[in-house]
């Protein structure tokens, strides 16, 4: 087995990548034809539905309520996550391009998987979709994109499609367990999305450990312009995170409160990240890695408790703590994981998603358990925690316990599922790059030649000649430069 898994890697995907894309897309077409239909608000029978239900205006169609949030979430998935991964000096095509590929396939598979678990009409055998399904599909694929961050530059596009296939499937299962069987509340996905996605990526990365990855060390870093591009992703994510956490909350106060709490948590997180980053450097300089990533941890941690009455100052406290924890993770935990646990985490998803997501789940559990009727009102408690039907008699303390259990389920699904998928991806049939060819776009992309540059010494001499025409010669030489 050691000889089998230790075979020489070959990044040739001319057959496997087109085959997987064509076959899986055709499969999506067939499955959509069999199962997927428009729901009552997107079907042409909407006119009849309005009359039957005494709806007087098209503005009451859920599209007009949800679509602005869907737009923001969609931008986060394709632009925010994509550009956040362009920090590597020679892997920008792979960062944003493979993010595009994962998301495009993932949202199709997610509509089916989530539909079978949550929206299947057993009387007709069909899945009826609308704008809320599109938001949920984006949420679902976010877990696989987070996992990609841990593997950035080390895997082939075929492996990424396999990762997404299993990642979306696992996501749908753990989401069903957490949200339906345990009846947890997790509007922004601290548990379901971030904790699962982070630990899913870490589990895969641990199994796919490369002892000779140092051969590509020269490319595992950034340059000035790549960090600027990555900062674009950070800013898109940071600005739209309130929409992400509030997109599928209940109409009214829940969505309003989720946006406010996330907004404040993110703001607080920035200041503590900057403070700790500056304190670590002897000259007080900031590290762009911290600013690009740790500043977002507050949004991750606010996902579960966003719609709860955590209070504005509580949101600031969560952001404050997560800024410190995430920055500390980039400074000390990531090097420790690679050195002692043989876990290579390219983007540091452990510090941005896994740990803040887990903490966010436990914060939600504490806030839920501490909820009182005086703070929420009786109707407010019922509405916020959906204490209706068979859950009408559930106490807030019991709800807090289930919230904590849901967090553990997400972490377990991520770690165990990631280890299993990692073993599948370890087979030498996927066209992954060799150890000395990681973090390089040339393995899978046609890369244009770098623009020819003038040697610095000639630039200097030309500049001096044009600026001071009276200088006939200079003592500056190539040897001195």
Coordinates of C-alpha atoms in Angstrom, one line a residue:
X1 CA 0.0 0.0 0.0
X2 CA 2.9 2.3 0.8
X3 CA 4.3 1.8 -2.7
X4 CA 0.9 2.3 -4.2
X5 CA 0.2 5.6 -2.5
X6 CA 3.8 6.7 -3.0
X7 CA 3.8 6.6 -6.8
X8 CA 5.1 9.5 -8.7
X9 CA 2.4 12.1 -9.2
X10 CA 1.5 13.3 -12.7
X11 CA -0.6 16.5 -13.1
X12 CA -2.0 15.3 -16.4
X13 CA -5.8 15.8 -16.3
X14 CA -6.7 16.1 -20.0
X15 CA -8.8 13.0 -19.9
X16 CA -10.0 12.9 -16.3
X17 CA -11.1 16.5 -15.9
X18 CA -13.2 16.8 -19.1
X19 CA -14.7 13.3 -18.4
X20 CA -15.7 14.2 -14.8
X21 CA -17.1 17.6 -15.9
X22 CA -19.1 16.2 -18.8
X23 CA -20.4 13.1 -17.0
X24 CA -21.4 14.9 -13.8
X25 CA -23.1 17.8 -15.7
X26 CA -25.1 15.4 -17.8
X27 CA -26.0 13.6 -14.5
X28 CA -27.2 17.0 -13.1
X29 CA -29.4 17.6 -16.2
X30 CA -31.0 14.2 -15.8
X31 CA -31.6 14.4 -12.1
X32 CA -33.0 18.0 -12.4
X33 CA -35.3 16.7 -15.1
X34 CA -36.6 14.0 -12.8
X35 CA -36.8 15.8 -9.5
X36 CA -36.6 19.6 -9.7
X37 CA -39.6 21.9 -10.3
X38 CA -40.5 25.5 -9.6
X39 CA -42.2 26.2 -6.3
X40 CA -45.6 28.0 -6.1
X41 CA -43.9 31.4 -6.0
X42 CA -41.8 30.9 -9.1
X43 CA -44.2 28.9 -11.1
X44 CA -46.5 30.5 -13.7
X45 CA -49.5 29.4 -11.5
X46 CA -48.5 32.3 -9.1
X47 CA -51.5 34.3 -10.4
X48 CA -53.9 31.6 -9.4
X49 CA -52.0 31.1 -6.1
X50 CA -52.5 34.8 -5.3
X51 CA -56.3 34.6 -5.9
X52 CA -56.6 31.4 -3.8
X53 CA -54.7 32.9 -0.8
X54 CA -56.0 36.5 -1.1
X55 CA -52.6 37.9 -1.9
X56 CA -53.1 41.4 -3.3
X57 CA -49.6 42.3 -4.5
X58 CA -46.7 40.6 -6.2
X59 CA -44.5 42.3 -3.7
X60 CA -45.5 39.6 -1.2
X61 CA -43.7 37.0 -3.4
X62 CA -40.7 35.8 -1.3
X63 CA -38.4 36.7 -4.2
X64 CA -38.6 40.4 -3.3
X65 CA -37.8 39.7 0.3
X66 CA -35.0 37.2 -0.2
X67 CA -33.3 38.2 -3.5
X68 CA -31.2 41.2 -2.1
X69 CA -29.7 38.8 0.5
X70 CA -29.2 36.2 -2.2
X71 CA -27.2 38.7 -4.3
X72 CA -25.0 39.5 -1.4
X73 CA -24.4 35.8 -0.5
X74 CA -23.7 35.0 -4.1
X75 CA -21.1 37.7 -4.4
X76 CA -19.4 36.3 -1.2
X77 CA -19.3 32.8 -2.6
X78 CA -17.9 33.7 -6.0
X79 CA -16.0 37.0 -5.5
X80 CA -15.2 37.0 -1.8
X81 CA -14.0 33.5 -1.3
X82 CA -12.4 33.4 -4.8
X83 CA -10.3 36.5 -4.4
X84 CA -9.4 35.8 -0.8
X85 CA -7.5 32.8 -2.1
X86 CA -5.4 34.8 -4.6
X87 CA -2.7 35.6 -2.1
X88 CA -0.2 33.0 -3.4
X89 CA 2.3 34.6 -5.8
X90 CA 1.9 32.0 -8.5
X91 CA -1.6 30.5 -7.8
X92 CA -4.1 33.3 -8.4
X93 CA -5.6 31.5 -11.4
X94 CA -6.1 28.4 -9.3
X95 CA -7.4 30.3 -6.3
X96 CA -10.2 32.2 -8.1
X97 CA -10.7 29.8 -11.0
X98 CA -11.1 26.6 -9.1
X99 CA -13.3 28.4 -6.5
X100 CA -15.5 29.2 -9.5
X101 CA -15.5 25.5 -10.6
X102 CA -16.3 24.2 -7.1
X103 CA -19.2 26.6 -6.6
X104 CA -20.7 26.1 -10.0
X105 CA -20.9 22.3 -9.6
X106 CA -21.6 22.5 -5.9
X107 CA -24.7 24.6 -6.1
X108 CA -26.3 22.2 -8.5
X109 CA -25.6 19.2 -6.4
X110 CA -26.7 21.1 -3.3
X111 CA -30.1 21.9 -4.7
X112 CA -30.6 18.2 -5.1
X113 CA -29.1 17.0 -1.8
X114 CA -30.8 19.6 0.3
X115 CA -34.0 19.1 -1.7
X116 CA -34.1 15.4 -0.9
X117 CA -33.6 16.0 2.8
X118 CA -35.7 19.2 3.3
X119 CA -38.0 20.0 0.4
X120 CA -39.1 16.7 -1.2
X121 CA -42.8 16.5 -1.7
X122 CA -43.5 12.8 -1.0
X123 CA -46.9 12.9 -2.7
X124 CA -45.3 13.9 -6.0
X125 CA -41.7 12.8 -5.6
X126 CA -40.6 16.3 -6.7
X127 CA -38.4 19.0 -5.2
X128 CA -39.9 22.5 -5.5
X129 CA -37.4 25.3 -5.5
X130 CA -37.4 29.1 -5.1
X131 CA -35.1 31.9 -4.1
X132 CA -34.5 30.5 -0.6
X133 CA -33.3 27.3 -2.0
X134 CA -30.7 29.2 -4.0
X135 CA -29.5 30.9 -0.8
X136 CA -29.3 27.5 1.0
X137 CA -27.4 26.0 -1.9
X138 CA -24.8 28.8 -1.7
X139 CA -24.5 28.1 2.1
X140 CA -24.0 24.4 1.3
X141 CA -21.2 25.0 -1.2
X142 CA -19.5 27.4 1.2
X143 CA -18.5 24.4 3.3
X144 CA -16.5 22.9 0.4
X145 CA -14.9 26.2 -0.5
X146 CA -13.7 26.5 3.1
X147 CA -12.2 23.0 2.9
X148 CA -10.5 24.1 -0.4
X149 CA -8.7 26.8 1.6
X150 CA -6.8 24.2 3.6
X151 CA -5.7 22.4 0.4
X152 CA -5.0 25.4 -1.8
X153 CA -2.2 24.7 -4.3
X154 CA -1.8 21.1 -3.4
X155 CA -4.6 19.3 -5.2
X156 CA -5.9 18.9 -8.7
X157 CA -9.2 20.2 -10.1
X158 CA -10.5 16.6 -10.3
X159 CA -9.8 16.1 -6.6
X160 CA -11.6 19.3 -5.9
X161 CA -14.7 18.1 -7.7
X162 CA -14.6 14.8 -5.7
X163 CA -14.1 16.9 -2.5
X164 CA -17.2 18.9 -3.5
X165 CA -19.3 15.9 -4.3
X166 CA -18.7 14.3 -0.9
X167 CA -18.6 17.7 0.9
X168 CA -22.1 18.7 -0.2
X169 CA -23.4 15.3 0.6
X170 CA -22.0 15.3 4.1
X171 CA -23.2 18.9 4.6
X172 CA -26.8 18.0 3.7
X173 CA -26.7 15.1 6.2
X174 CA -25.2 17.0 9.1
X175 CA -27.5 20.0 8.4
X176 CA -30.5 17.7 8.5
X177 CA -29.4 16.2 11.8
X178 CA -28.5 19.6 13.4
X179 CA -31.4 21.7 12.2
X180 CA -34.2 19.1 12.0
X181 CA -33.5 16.2 14.3
X182 CA -31.9 18.3 17.1
X183 CA -33.9 21.4 16.2
X184 CA -30.9 23.8 16.6
X185 CA -31.0 27.4 15.4
X186 CA -28.0 28.3 13.2
X187 CA -29.0 31.1 10.8
X188 CA -25.5 32.2 9.9
X189 CA -24.0 28.7 9.9
X190 CA -21.3 28.9 12.6
X191 CA -21.9 25.2 13.2
X192 CA -23.3 23.8 10.0
X193 CA -21.1 25.8 7.6
X194 CA -17.9 27.0 9.2
X195 CA -17.2 24.4 11.9
X196 CA -18.0 21.6 9.5
X197 CA -16.2 23.1 6.5
X198 CA -13.1 24.0 8.5
X199 CA -12.7 20.6 10.1
X200 CA -13.6 18.8 6.8
X201 CA -10.7 20.6 5.1
X202 CA -8.4 19.9 8.0
X203 CA -9.3 16.2 8.0
X204 CA -8.5 15.9 4.3
X205 CA -5.3 17.9 4.6
X206 CA -4.1 15.7 7.5
X207 CA -4.5 12.5 5.4
X208 CA -2.9 14.1 2.4
X209 CA 0.1 15.3 4.3
X210 CA 3.2 15.9 2.1
X211 CA 6.5 15.4 4.0
X212 CA 8.4 16.9 1.0
X213 CA 6.2 20.0 0.5
X214 CA 9.2 22.1 1.4
X215 CA 10.3 21.6 -2.3
X216 CA 7.6 24.2 -3.2
X217 CA 8.4 26.5 -0.3
X218 CA 9.6 29.2 -2.7
X219 CA 6.1 29.5 -4.1
X220 CA 4.1 29.2 -0.8
X221 CA 4.0 32.9 -0.2
X222 CA 2.7 36.2 -1.5
X223 CA 3.9 39.2 -3.4
X224 CA 2.7 42.8 -3.1
X225 CA 0.0 42.7 -5.8
X226 CA -1.3 39.2 -4.9
X227 CA -1.9 40.4 -1.3
X228 CA -3.8 43.4 -2.7
X229 CA -6.0 41.1 -4.8
X230 CA -6.7 38.9 -1.7
X231 CA -7.7 42.0 0.2
X232 CA -10.4 42.6 -2.3
X233 CA -11.9 39.2 -1.3
X234 CA -11.6 40.2 2.4
X235 CA -13.5 43.4 1.9
X236 CA -16.3 41.8 -0.1
X237 CA -16.7 39.2 2.6
X238 CA -16.5 41.7 5.4
X239 CA -19.1 44.0 3.9
X240 CA -21.6 41.4 2.9
X241 CA -21.3 39.1 6.0
X242 CA -24.4 40.8 7.7
X243 CA -26.4 39.6 4.7
X244 CA -24.9 36.1 5.0
X245 CA -25.9 35.7 8.6
X246 CA -29.3 37.2 8.2
X247 CA -30.3 35.8 4.7
X248 CA -32.6 33.0 5.8
X249 CA -33.8 34.3 9.2
X250 CA -37.5 34.9 9.9
X251 CA -39.1 38.1 8.5
X252 CA -39.0 41.0 10.9
X253 CA -36.9 41.5 14.0
X254 CA -34.8 38.3 13.6
X255 CA -33.2 39.4 10.3
X256 CA -32.8 43.0 11.6
X257 CA -31.1 41.8 14.8
X258 CA -28.8 39.3 12.9
X259 CA -27.5 42.1 10.6
X260 CA -26.8 44.4 13.5
X261 CA -25.1 41.8 15.7
X262 CA -22.9 40.7 12.8
X263 CA -22.0 44.2 11.8
X264 CA -20.8 45.0 15.3
X265 CA -19.0 41.7 15.8
X266 CA -17.0 42.3 12.5
X267 CA -16.1 45.9 13.5
X268 CA -14.8 44.9 16.9
X269 CA -12.8 42.0 15.4
X270 CA -10.9 44.4 13.1
X271 CA -9.5 46.5 15.9
X272 CA -8.3 43.6 18.0
X273 CA -6.7 41.9 15.0
X274 CA -4.8 45.1 14.2
X275 CA -3.8 45.5 17.8
X276 CA -2.4 41.9 18.2
X277 CA -0.8 41.9 14.8
X278 CA 1.1 45.2 15.6
X279 CA 2.1 44.0 19.1
X280 CA 3.7 40.9 17.7
X281 CA 6.1 42.7 15.5
X282 CA 9.1 44.4 17.1
X283 CA 8.6 47.5 15.0
X284 CA 4.8 47.4 15.3
X285 CA 4.2 46.6 11.6
X286 CA 1.0 44.8 10.5
X287 CA 1.0 41.4 8.9
X288 CA -1.3 41.3 5.8
X289 CA -2.2 37.6 6.5
X290 CA -3.9 38.7 9.8
X291 CA -5.7 41.6 8.2
X292 CA -7.0 39.5 5.3
X293 CA -8.3 36.6 7.5
X294 CA -8.6 37.2 11.2
X295 CA -10.7 40.4 10.7
X296 CA -13.5 38.1 9.4
X297 CA -13.6 35.8 12.4
X298 CA -16.1 37.9 14.2
X299 CA -18.6 37.3 11.4
X300 CA -18.0 33.5 11.6
X301 CA -18.5 33.4 15.3
X302 CA -21.7 35.5 15.2
X303 CA -23.4 33.1 12.8
X304 CA -25.4 31.0 15.4
X305 CA -26.2 33.7 17.9
X306 CA -26.8 36.5 15.3
X307 CA -30.6 36.3 15.6
X308 CA -30.6 35.9 19.4
X309 CA -30.8 38.7 21.9
X310 CA -27.1 38.7 22.5
X311 CA -27.2 42.5 22.9
X312 CA -25.0 45.0 20.9
X313 CA -22.2 44.9 23.6
X314 CA -22.3 41.1 23.5
X315 CA -21.7 41.1 19.8
X316 CA -18.7 43.5 20.4
X317 CA -17.3 41.1 23.0
X318 CA -17.6 38.1 20.6
X319 CA -15.8 40.0 17.9
X320 CA -13.1 41.2 20.3
X321 CA -12.4 37.7 21.5
X322 CA -12.4 36.1 18.1
X323 CA -10.0 38.7 16.7
X324 CA -7.5 37.7 19.4
X325 CA -8.1 34.0 19.0
X326 CA -7.8 34.0 15.2
X327 CA -4.7 36.2 15.1
X328 CA -3.1 34.1 17.8
X329 CA -3.9 31.0 15.7
X330 CA -2.1 32.4 12.7
X331 CA 0.9 33.4 14.8
X332 CA 1.4 30.2 16.8
X333 CA -1.2 27.4 16.2
X334 CA -0.8 27.0 12.4
X335 CA 3.0 26.4 12.7
X336 CA 2.4 24.1 15.6
X337 CA -0.1 22.0 13.6
X338 CA 2.3 21.6 10.7
X339 CA 5.3 20.8 12.8
X340 CA 3.8 18.4 15.3
X341 CA 0.5 17.1 13.9
X342 CA 1.6 17.0 10.2
X343 CA -1.3 19.2 9.1
X344 CA -0.6 21.6 6.3
X345 CA -3.2 24.3 6.2
X346 CA -2.5 26.7 3.3
X347 CA -5.1 29.4 4.1
X348 CA -5.3 28.8 7.8
X349 CA -8.9 27.7 7.8
X350 CA -8.4 26.4 11.3
X351 CA -8.0 29.9 12.6
X352 CA -10.7 31.6 10.4
X353 CA -13.5 29.0 10.2
X354 CA -12.9 25.9 12.3
X355 CA -12.2 27.3 15.7
X356 CA -14.4 30.5 15.4
X357 CA -17.2 28.4 14.0
X358 CA -17.0 26.0 16.9
X359 CA -16.8 28.9 19.4
X360 CA -19.8 30.5 17.6
X361 CA -21.8 27.3 18.1
X362 CA -21.0 27.3 21.9
X363 CA -21.7 31.0 22.2
X364 CA -25.1 30.3 20.6
X365 CA -25.7 27.5 23.1
X366 CA -24.9 29.8 26.1
X367 CA -27.0 32.6 24.8
X368 CA -29.9 30.3 24.1
X369 CA -29.7 28.7 27.6
X370 CA -29.6 32.1 29.2
X371 CA -32.7 33.4 27.3
X372 CA -35.5 34.7 29.5
X373 CA -39.1 35.7 28.9
X374 CA -38.4 39.1 30.3
X375 CA -35.8 39.7 27.6
X376 CA -37.6 38.1 24.6
X377 CA -41.2 38.2 25.7
X378 CA -43.3 35.0 25.5
X379 CA -44.1 35.3 21.9
X380 CA -40.5 36.4 21.1
X381 CA -39.1 33.2 22.7
X382 CA -41.5 31.1 20.6
X383 CA -40.6 32.9 17.4
X384 CA -36.9 33.1 17.9
X385 CA -36.4 29.4 18.9
X386 CA -39.4 28.1 17.0
X387 CA -40.9 26.5 20.1
X388 CA -43.9 25.2 18.2
X389 CA -45.5 21.8 17.5
X390 CA -43.6 19.0 19.1
X391 CA -41.0 21.5 20.4
X392 CA -43.6 23.7 22.2
X393 CA -42.6 22.4 25.6
X394 CA -38.9 22.6 25.1
X395 CA -37.1 24.8 27.7
X396 CA -34.4 27.3 26.9
X397 CA -31.9 25.2 29.0
X398 CA -32.7 22.1 26.9
X399 CA -32.4 24.2 23.7
X400 CA -28.9 25.3 24.9
X401 CA -27.9 21.7 25.4
X402 CA -29.1 20.8 21.9
X403 CA -27.2 23.8 20.4
X404 CA -24.0 22.5 22.0
X405 CA -24.7 19.0 20.8
X406 CA -25.2 20.4 17.3
X407 CA -21.8 22.0 17.4
X408 CA -20.2 18.6 18.3
X409 CA -22.1 16.9 15.5
X410 CA -20.7 19.5 13.0
X411 CA -17.1 19.0 14.2
X412 CA -17.4 15.2 14.2
X413 CA -18.8 15.1 10.7
X414 CA -16.1 17.4 9.5
X415 CA -13.2 15.5 11.0
X416 CA -14.4 11.9 10.3
X417 CA -15.9 12.8 6.9
X418 CA -12.7 14.6 6.0
X419 CA -10.5 11.7 6.9
X420 CA -12.5 9.3 4.8
X421 CA -12.6 11.6 1.8
X422 CA -8.9 12.3 2.3
X423 CA -8.2 8.6 2.0
X424 CA -10.2 8.5 -1.3
X425 CA -8.3 11.5 -2.6
X426 CA -5.0 9.8 -1.7
X427 CA -5.3 7.3 -4.5
X428 CA -2.8 8.3 -7.2
X429 CA -5.4 8.6 -10.0
X430 CA -6.5 12.2 -9.6
X431 CA -3.6 14.0 -11.3
X432 CA -2.5 16.0 -8.3
X433 CA 0.8 17.9 -8.6
X434 CA 4.2 16.7 -7.5
X435 CA 5.7 18.1 -4.3
X436 CA 8.0 20.4 -6.2
X437 CA 5.1 21.7 -8.4
X438 CA 2.6 22.8 -5.8
X439 CA 1.3 26.4 -5.5
X440 CA 2.0 26.9 -9.2
X441 CA -0.6 27.7 -11.8
X442 CA 1.4 26.2 -14.6
X443 CA 0.4 22.7 -13.6
X444 CA -3.2 23.3 -14.7
X445 CA -3.4 26.6 -16.4
X446 CA -2.0 28.3 -19.5
X447 CA -0.1 31.1 -17.9
X448 CA 1.0 34.1 -20.0
X449 CA 4.7 34.9 -20.0
X450 CA 5.8 37.5 -17.5
X451 CA 6.2 41.0 -18.9
X452 CA 9.9 41.7 -19.8
X453 CA 11.4 44.0 -17.3
X454 CA 14.4 46.3 -17.5
X455 CA 17.2 45.4 -15.0
X456 CA 17.2 47.8 -12.0
X457 CA 20.7 49.1 -12.8
X458 CA 19.7 50.2 -16.2
X459 CA 16.6 51.8 -14.9
X460 CA 18.7 53.8 -12.4
X461 CA 21.2 54.9 -15.0
X462 CA 18.5 56.0 -17.5
X463 CA 16.7 57.9 -14.8
X464 CA 19.8 59.7 -13.8
X465 CA 20.8 60.5 -17.4
X466 CA 17.4 62.1 -18.1
X467 CA 17.2 63.9 -14.9
X468 CA 20.8 65.3 -14.9
X469 CA 22.0 65.7 -18.4
X470 CA 25.2 67.4 -17.2
X471 CA 26.5 64.1 -15.6
X472 CA 28.7 62.5 -18.2
X473 CA 29.5 59.3 -16.2
X474 CA 28.8 57.6 -12.9
X475 CA 30.7 55.4 -10.6
X476 CA 27.6 53.2 -10.1
X477 CA 28.4 49.7 -11.5
X478 CA 26.8 46.3 -11.8
X479 CA 29.2 44.9 -9.3
X480 CA 28.3 47.6 -6.8
X481 CA 24.6 47.0 -7.3

